[in-house]
Amino acid sequence: MKNADYLTGITTSGTPHLGNYVGAIRPAVETSKNPDLVSYYFLADYHSLIKNHDPKLRKQSALEIAGAWIALGLDYDNCVFYRQSDIPEIPELTWILTNLTAKGLMNRAHAYKAAVAQNDEQGHNDSDKGITMGLFSYPILMAADILMFNARKVPVGQDQVQHLEMTRDIAARFNHIYKKLFILPQVVVDKTSSVLSGLDGRKMSKSYHNFIPLFDTQKQLRKLIMKIKTNSLGPNEPKDTETCTLFSIYKAFASESETQEMAERYKKGIAWGTMKLELFDYIDAILKEPRKKYEELMNNPSDIDEILKKGALKAREFSVPFLEKIRKTIGIASIG
């Protein structure tokens, strides 16, 4: 196997939703089909240990997320699709990198600072109350995910840019102290990618419990879309596309011409009920065939497991010899 041209993962902490599809799955599916790129996609199940302490949820989430990627068309024969925990070289590299990473760098991580700030706001005497080493050192595991395969480009959301910058710092430190083995990954932020709003208008997120699952039943999909909050403007009253959750979701799925046409209908005062029904019909049509494939996969989890195992074998064609090279570089090798 070659160095990764692209690498991205998704944490196994819940059910995949429309926001995951627009932000991560859809662009990954498109890239996976490019024969000129070596793309790595993985289920970040070790990362899920930070917040999720439910073994059944973790296992179910891995099944659902893998099934969603496959059902939506990921070309797992052309790319490398694997489970993080199936690559034992990643946690070993994590420990190596941990010993090169300054604590001060980790102190500046956004997630850690936010947790400390929350403790202070709640008046706890210990600012680190409830904060695990998993949360604190999360960026190092993320660095190992990326550097294990010497990924050149890593697509991320704006909230993950800091972690990529940390990865570059860690890689540069290793290269300086030992030997230049790591490529400094390039951060790729897709500014055109939509961040979907959820049922209550906030960012669609498992944390807010405001998400729309990708592969709920047709009936449940319709029910959730009908629950999306709107204002009190009536039919024929002009409506603002910029602040409308319904429009933002439609825009994320529709073509440019369809979006422009819908914007005109907003100016003319499309009724909220009409918009909700049309949004449901549009998304349901996109998900109809993938939903059938997804249901087949859920009934045959061994098929998903087989795909992931084959992906891990492909990934380890790179990680095993590369880790051996890293070990020799740092002086952990045969002494005979």
Coordinates of C-alpha atoms in Angstrom, one line a residue:
M1 CA 0.0 0.0 0.0
K2 CA 1.0 3.6 -0.6
N3 CA 0.8 6.7 1.6
A4 CA -2.8 8.0 2.0
D5 CA -3.7 10.8 -0.3
Y6 CA -6.8 11.4 1.8
L7 CA -7.8 10.1 5.2
T8 CA -10.8 10.7 7.4
G9 CA -12.8 8.9 10.1
I10 CA -16.1 9.1 11.9
T11 CA -16.5 8.4 15.6
T12 CA -18.7 5.4 16.6
S13 CA -20.8 7.2 19.1
G14 CA -24.3 7.1 17.7
T15 CA -26.6 6.7 14.7
P16 CA -25.4 8.4 11.5
H17 CA -27.6 11.3 10.6
L18 CA -28.2 13.7 7.7
G19 CA -25.5 16.1 8.9
N20 CA -22.9 13.2 8.8
Y21 CA -24.0 12.4 5.3
V22 CA -23.6 16.0 4.0
G23 CA -20.4 16.8 6.0
A24 CA -18.4 13.5 5.8
I25 CA -20.0 10.6 4.1
R26 CA -21.0 12.1 0.7
P27 CA -17.6 13.7 0.0
A28 CA -15.9 10.5 1.1
V29 CA -18.0 8.3 -1.2
E30 CA -17.2 10.6 -4.1
T31 CA -13.4 10.5 -3.4
S32 CA -13.4 6.7 -2.8
K33 CA -14.3 6.2 -6.5
N34 CA -11.3 8.1 -7.8
P35 CA -8.8 5.5 -9.1
D36 CA -6.0 8.0 -9.0
L37 CA -6.2 8.6 -5.3
V38 CA -5.3 6.3 -2.3
S39 CA -8.1 7.1 0.2
Y40 CA -8.3 5.8 3.8
Y41 CA -11.7 5.9 5.7
F42 CA -12.1 4.4 9.2
L43 CA -14.4 3.9 12.1
A44 CA -12.9 5.7 15.0
D45 CA -14.0 3.3 17.7
Y46 CA -11.1 4.1 20.1
H47 CA -12.1 7.8 20.0
S48 CA -15.6 6.8 21.1
L49 CA -14.3 5.6 24.4
I50 CA -13.8 9.2 25.5
K51 CA -17.5 9.9 25.9
N52 CA -19.4 6.7 25.3
H53 CA -19.2 4.1 28.1
D54 CA -21.9 1.8 26.7
P55 CA -20.3 -1.2 24.9
K56 CA -23.6 -2.1 23.2
L57 CA -24.0 1.4 21.8
R58 CA -20.4 1.4 20.5
K59 CA -20.9 -1.9 18.7
Q60 CA -24.2 -0.9 17.3
S61 CA -22.9 2.4 16.2
A62 CA -20.0 0.8 14.3
L63 CA -22.4 -1.5 12.6
E64 CA -24.7 1.4 11.6
I65 CA -22.0 3.8 10.5
A66 CA -20.2 1.1 8.4
G67 CA -23.5 0.0 6.9
A68 CA -24.4 3.6 6.0
W69 CA -21.1 4.3 4.2
I70 CA -21.4 1.1 2.2
A71 CA -25.1 1.5 1.4
L72 CA -24.5 5.0 0.2
G73 CA -21.9 3.8 -2.3
L74 CA -18.4 3.8 -0.7
D75 CA -16.1 2.0 -3.1
Y76 CA -14.4 -0.2 -0.5
D77 CA -12.5 -2.1 -3.2
N78 CA -10.8 1.0 -4.5
C79 CA -10.2 2.7 -1.1
V80 CA -9.0 1.4 2.3
F81 CA -12.0 1.1 4.7
Y82 CA -11.2 -0.2 8.2
R83 CA -12.0 -0.1 11.9
Q84 CA -9.4 1.8 13.9
S85 CA -9.2 -0.9 16.6
D86 CA -8.2 -3.5 14.0
I87 CA -4.9 -1.6 13.5
P88 CA -2.8 -2.4 16.6
E89 CA 0.0 -0.2 15.2
I90 CA -2.1 2.9 15.9
P91 CA -2.1 2.7 19.7
E92 CA 1.6 1.9 19.7
L93 CA 2.4 4.9 17.6
T94 CA 0.1 7.0 19.9
W95 CA 2.4 6.1 22.9
I96 CA 5.5 7.0 20.9
L97 CA 4.0 10.3 19.9
T98 CA 2.8 11.0 23.5
N99 CA 6.4 11.0 24.6
L100 CA 7.2 13.8 22.2
T101 CA 4.2 15.9 22.8
A102 CA 4.4 18.9 25.2
K103 CA 1.8 19.0 27.9
G104 CA 1.5 22.7 27.2
L105 CA 0.3 21.9 23.7
M106 CA -2.4 19.6 25.0
N107 CA -3.4 22.3 27.6
R108 CA -4.4 24.5 24.6
A109 CA -6.8 22.0 23.0
H110 CA -10.2 23.4 22.6
A111 CA -12.1 20.4 24.1
Y112 CA -10.0 20.3 27.2
K113 CA -10.2 24.1 27.7
A114 CA -14.0 24.0 27.3
A115 CA -14.3 21.2 29.9
V116 CA -12.1 23.2 32.4
A117 CA -14.2 26.3 31.8
Q118 CA -17.4 24.4 32.4
N119 CA -16.0 23.1 35.7
D120 CA -15.0 26.6 36.7
E121 CA -18.4 28.0 35.8
Q122 CA -20.0 25.4 38.0
G123 CA -17.8 26.4 40.9
H124 CA -15.8 23.1 41.3
N125 CA -12.7 23.4 43.4
D126 CA -10.9 21.1 40.9
S127 CA -10.8 22.5 37.4
D128 CA -10.0 19.0 36.1
K129 CA -13.0 17.4 37.8
G130 CA -14.3 14.5 35.6
I131 CA -11.7 15.1 32.8
T132 CA -10.1 11.9 31.7
M133 CA -6.7 11.4 30.1
G134 CA -8.6 10.2 27.0
L135 CA -10.2 13.7 26.6
F136 CA -6.9 15.4 27.4
S137 CA -4.8 13.5 25.0
Y138 CA -7.4 12.9 22.3
P139 CA -5.4 15.0 19.8
I140 CA -2.4 12.6 20.1
L141 CA -4.5 9.6 19.1
M142 CA -5.9 11.7 16.2
A143 CA -2.3 12.5 15.2
A144 CA -1.4 8.8 15.2
D145 CA -4.5 8.0 13.0
I146 CA -3.1 10.4 10.4
L147 CA 0.6 9.9 10.7
M148 CA 0.3 6.1 10.7
F149 CA -0.5 6.3 7.1
N150 CA 1.4 9.4 6.3
A151 CA -1.7 11.1 5.0
R152 CA -1.1 14.0 2.7
K153 CA -4.6 15.6 3.0
V154 CA -7.1 15.4 5.8
P155 CA -10.6 16.8 5.2
V156 CA -12.0 18.2 8.5
G157 CA -14.6 20.6 9.8
Q158 CA -13.6 24.0 11.1
D159 CA -13.8 22.6 14.7
Q160 CA -11.0 20.1 14.0
V161 CA -8.5 22.5 12.4
Q162 CA -6.6 22.9 15.7
H163 CA -6.1 19.2 16.0
L164 CA -4.6 19.0 12.5
E165 CA -2.2 21.9 13.4
M166 CA -1.2 19.9 16.5
T167 CA -0.6 16.8 14.3
R168 CA 1.8 18.9 12.2
D169 CA 3.6 20.1 15.3
I170 CA 4.0 16.6 16.7
A171 CA 5.2 15.2 13.3
A172 CA 7.7 18.1 12.9
R173 CA 9.0 17.4 16.4
F174 CA 9.6 13.7 15.6
N175 CA 11.3 14.6 12.4
H176 CA 13.6 17.0 14.1
I177 CA 14.5 14.8 17.1
Y178 CA 14.9 11.5 15.2
K179 CA 14.6 11.3 11.4
K180 CA 12.3 12.8 8.8
L181 CA 9.7 10.0 8.4
F182 CA 6.4 11.9 8.6
I183 CA 4.7 14.0 6.0
L184 CA 3.2 17.1 7.5
P185 CA -0.5 16.7 6.6
Q186 CA -2.4 19.4 4.8
V187 CA -5.6 20.6 6.4
V188 CA -8.5 20.6 4.0
V189 CA -11.5 22.6 5.1
D190 CA -14.4 22.4 2.7
K191 CA -16.0 25.8 3.1
T192 CA -18.7 24.9 0.6
S193 CA -19.8 21.9 2.7
S194 CA -23.0 22.5 4.7
V195 CA -23.3 22.3 8.4
L196 CA -26.9 21.2 8.7
S197 CA -29.2 22.7 11.3
G198 CA -31.3 20.3 13.3
L199 CA -34.9 20.1 14.4
D200 CA -34.5 23.0 16.8
G201 CA -32.4 25.3 14.6
R202 CA -29.1 24.5 16.3
K203 CA -26.3 22.6 14.5
M204 CA -27.5 19.0 13.9
S205 CA -25.8 17.0 16.5
K206 CA -26.1 13.8 18.6
S207 CA -25.2 16.0 21.6
Y208 CA -28.3 18.2 21.1
H209 CA -30.6 15.2 20.3
N210 CA -31.9 17.2 17.4
F211 CA -30.7 15.1 14.5
I212 CA -32.5 13.3 11.7
P213 CA -31.2 9.7 11.4
L214 CA -30.2 8.8 7.8
F215 CA -32.0 5.5 7.6
D216 CA -35.1 5.8 9.8
T217 CA -38.2 4.4 8.2
Q218 CA -39.9 6.5 5.5
K219 CA -42.7 7.2 8.0
Q220 CA -40.3 8.4 10.7
L221 CA -38.3 10.6 8.3
R222 CA -41.6 12.4 7.3
K223 CA -42.5 12.8 11.0
L224 CA -39.2 14.3 12.0
I225 CA -39.1 16.7 9.0
M226 CA -42.7 17.9 9.9
K227 CA -41.3 18.6 13.5
I228 CA -38.6 21.1 12.3
K229 CA -39.2 24.5 13.9
T230 CA -40.4 27.4 11.7
N231 CA -41.6 30.9 12.4
S232 CA -45.2 32.1 12.4
L233 CA -45.2 33.6 8.9
G234 CA -48.3 32.4 6.9
P235 CA -48.7 31.3 3.3
N236 CA -48.0 34.0 0.7
E237 CA -45.8 36.0 3.2
P238 CA -42.2 36.3 1.9
K239 CA -39.7 34.1 3.9
D240 CA -36.0 34.4 4.6
T241 CA -33.9 31.6 3.3
E242 CA -30.8 32.6 5.3
T243 CA -32.4 31.8 8.7
C244 CA -34.6 28.9 7.6
T245 CA -33.6 25.4 8.7
L246 CA -35.8 23.8 6.0
F247 CA -34.1 25.7 3.3
S248 CA -30.6 25.0 4.6
I249 CA -31.3 21.3 4.5
Y250 CA -32.8 21.5 1.1
K251 CA -29.9 23.5 -0.2
A252 CA -27.4 20.8 1.1
F253 CA -29.1 18.1 -1.1
A254 CA -30.5 20.1 -4.1
S255 CA -28.7 21.3 -7.2
E256 CA -27.8 24.9 -7.7
S257 CA -30.7 25.5 -10.1
E258 CA -33.1 23.8 -7.8
T259 CA -31.9 25.8 -4.9
Q260 CA -32.4 29.1 -6.8
E261 CA -35.9 28.0 -7.9
M262 CA -36.8 27.3 -4.3
A263 CA -35.4 30.7 -3.2
E264 CA -37.8 32.3 -5.6
R265 CA -40.7 30.4 -4.1
Y266 CA -39.6 31.6 -0.6
K267 CA -39.8 35.2 -1.9
K268 CA -43.4 34.5 -3.0
G269 CA -44.3 33.0 0.4
I270 CA -44.3 29.2 0.1
A271 CA -46.3 27.7 2.9
W272 CA -44.4 25.9 5.6
G273 CA -46.4 22.7 5.3
T274 CA -45.8 22.6 1.6
M275 CA -42.1 23.1 2.1
K276 CA -41.8 20.4 4.7
L277 CA -43.6 17.9 2.4
E278 CA -41.4 18.8 -0.6
L279 CA -38.3 18.5 1.5
F280 CA -39.4 15.1 2.7
D281 CA -40.1 13.9 -0.8
Y282 CA -36.8 15.2 -2.1
I283 CA -34.7 13.5 0.6
D284 CA -36.7 10.3 0.6
A285 CA -36.1 9.9 -3.1
I286 CA -32.3 10.2 -2.6
L287 CA -32.3 7.7 0.3
K288 CA -34.9 5.2 -1.1
E289 CA -32.4 2.7 -2.7
P290 CA -29.6 3.2 -0.2
R291 CA -32.2 2.5 2.6
K292 CA -33.0 -0.9 1.0
K293 CA -29.3 -1.7 0.8
Y294 CA -28.8 -0.6 4.4
E295 CA -31.6 -2.8 5.7
E296 CA -30.0 -5.8 3.9
L297 CA -26.6 -5.0 5.6
M298 CA -28.2 -4.7 9.0
N299 CA -29.7 -8.1 8.6
N300 CA -26.3 -9.5 7.6
P301 CA -23.7 -7.9 9.9
S302 CA -21.1 -10.5 9.0
D303 CA -21.0 -9.0 5.5
I304 CA -19.9 -5.7 7.0
D305 CA -17.4 -7.4 9.3
E306 CA -15.8 -9.1 6.3
I307 CA -15.5 -5.8 4.4
L308 CA -13.8 -4.2 7.4
K309 CA -11.4 -7.1 8.0
K310 CA -10.3 -7.0 4.4
G311 CA -9.8 -3.2 4.7
A312 CA -7.7 -3.7 7.8
L313 CA -5.5 -6.2 6.0
K314 CA -5.0 -3.6 3.3
A315 CA -4.2 -0.9 5.8
R316 CA -1.7 -3.1 7.7
E317 CA 0.2 -3.7 4.5
F318 CA 1.4 -0.1 5.1
S319 CA 1.2 0.3 8.9
V320 CA 3.2 -2.9 9.9
P321 CA 6.4 -2.1 7.9
F322 CA 6.1 1.6 8.6
L323 CA 5.9 1.1 12.3
E324 CA 8.9 -1.2 12.1
K325 CA 10.7 1.6 10.4
I326 CA 9.6 4.0 13.2
R327 CA 10.7 1.6 15.9
K328 CA 14.2 1.2 14.4
T329 CA 14.5 5.0 14.1
I330 CA 13.8 5.5 17.8
G331 CA 16.0 2.6 18.9
I332 CA 13.4 0.0 19.7
A333 CA 14.5 -3.0 17.6
S334 CA 16.4 -6.3 17.7
I335 CA 19.6 -6.0 19.8
G336 CA 21.1 -9.2 18.5

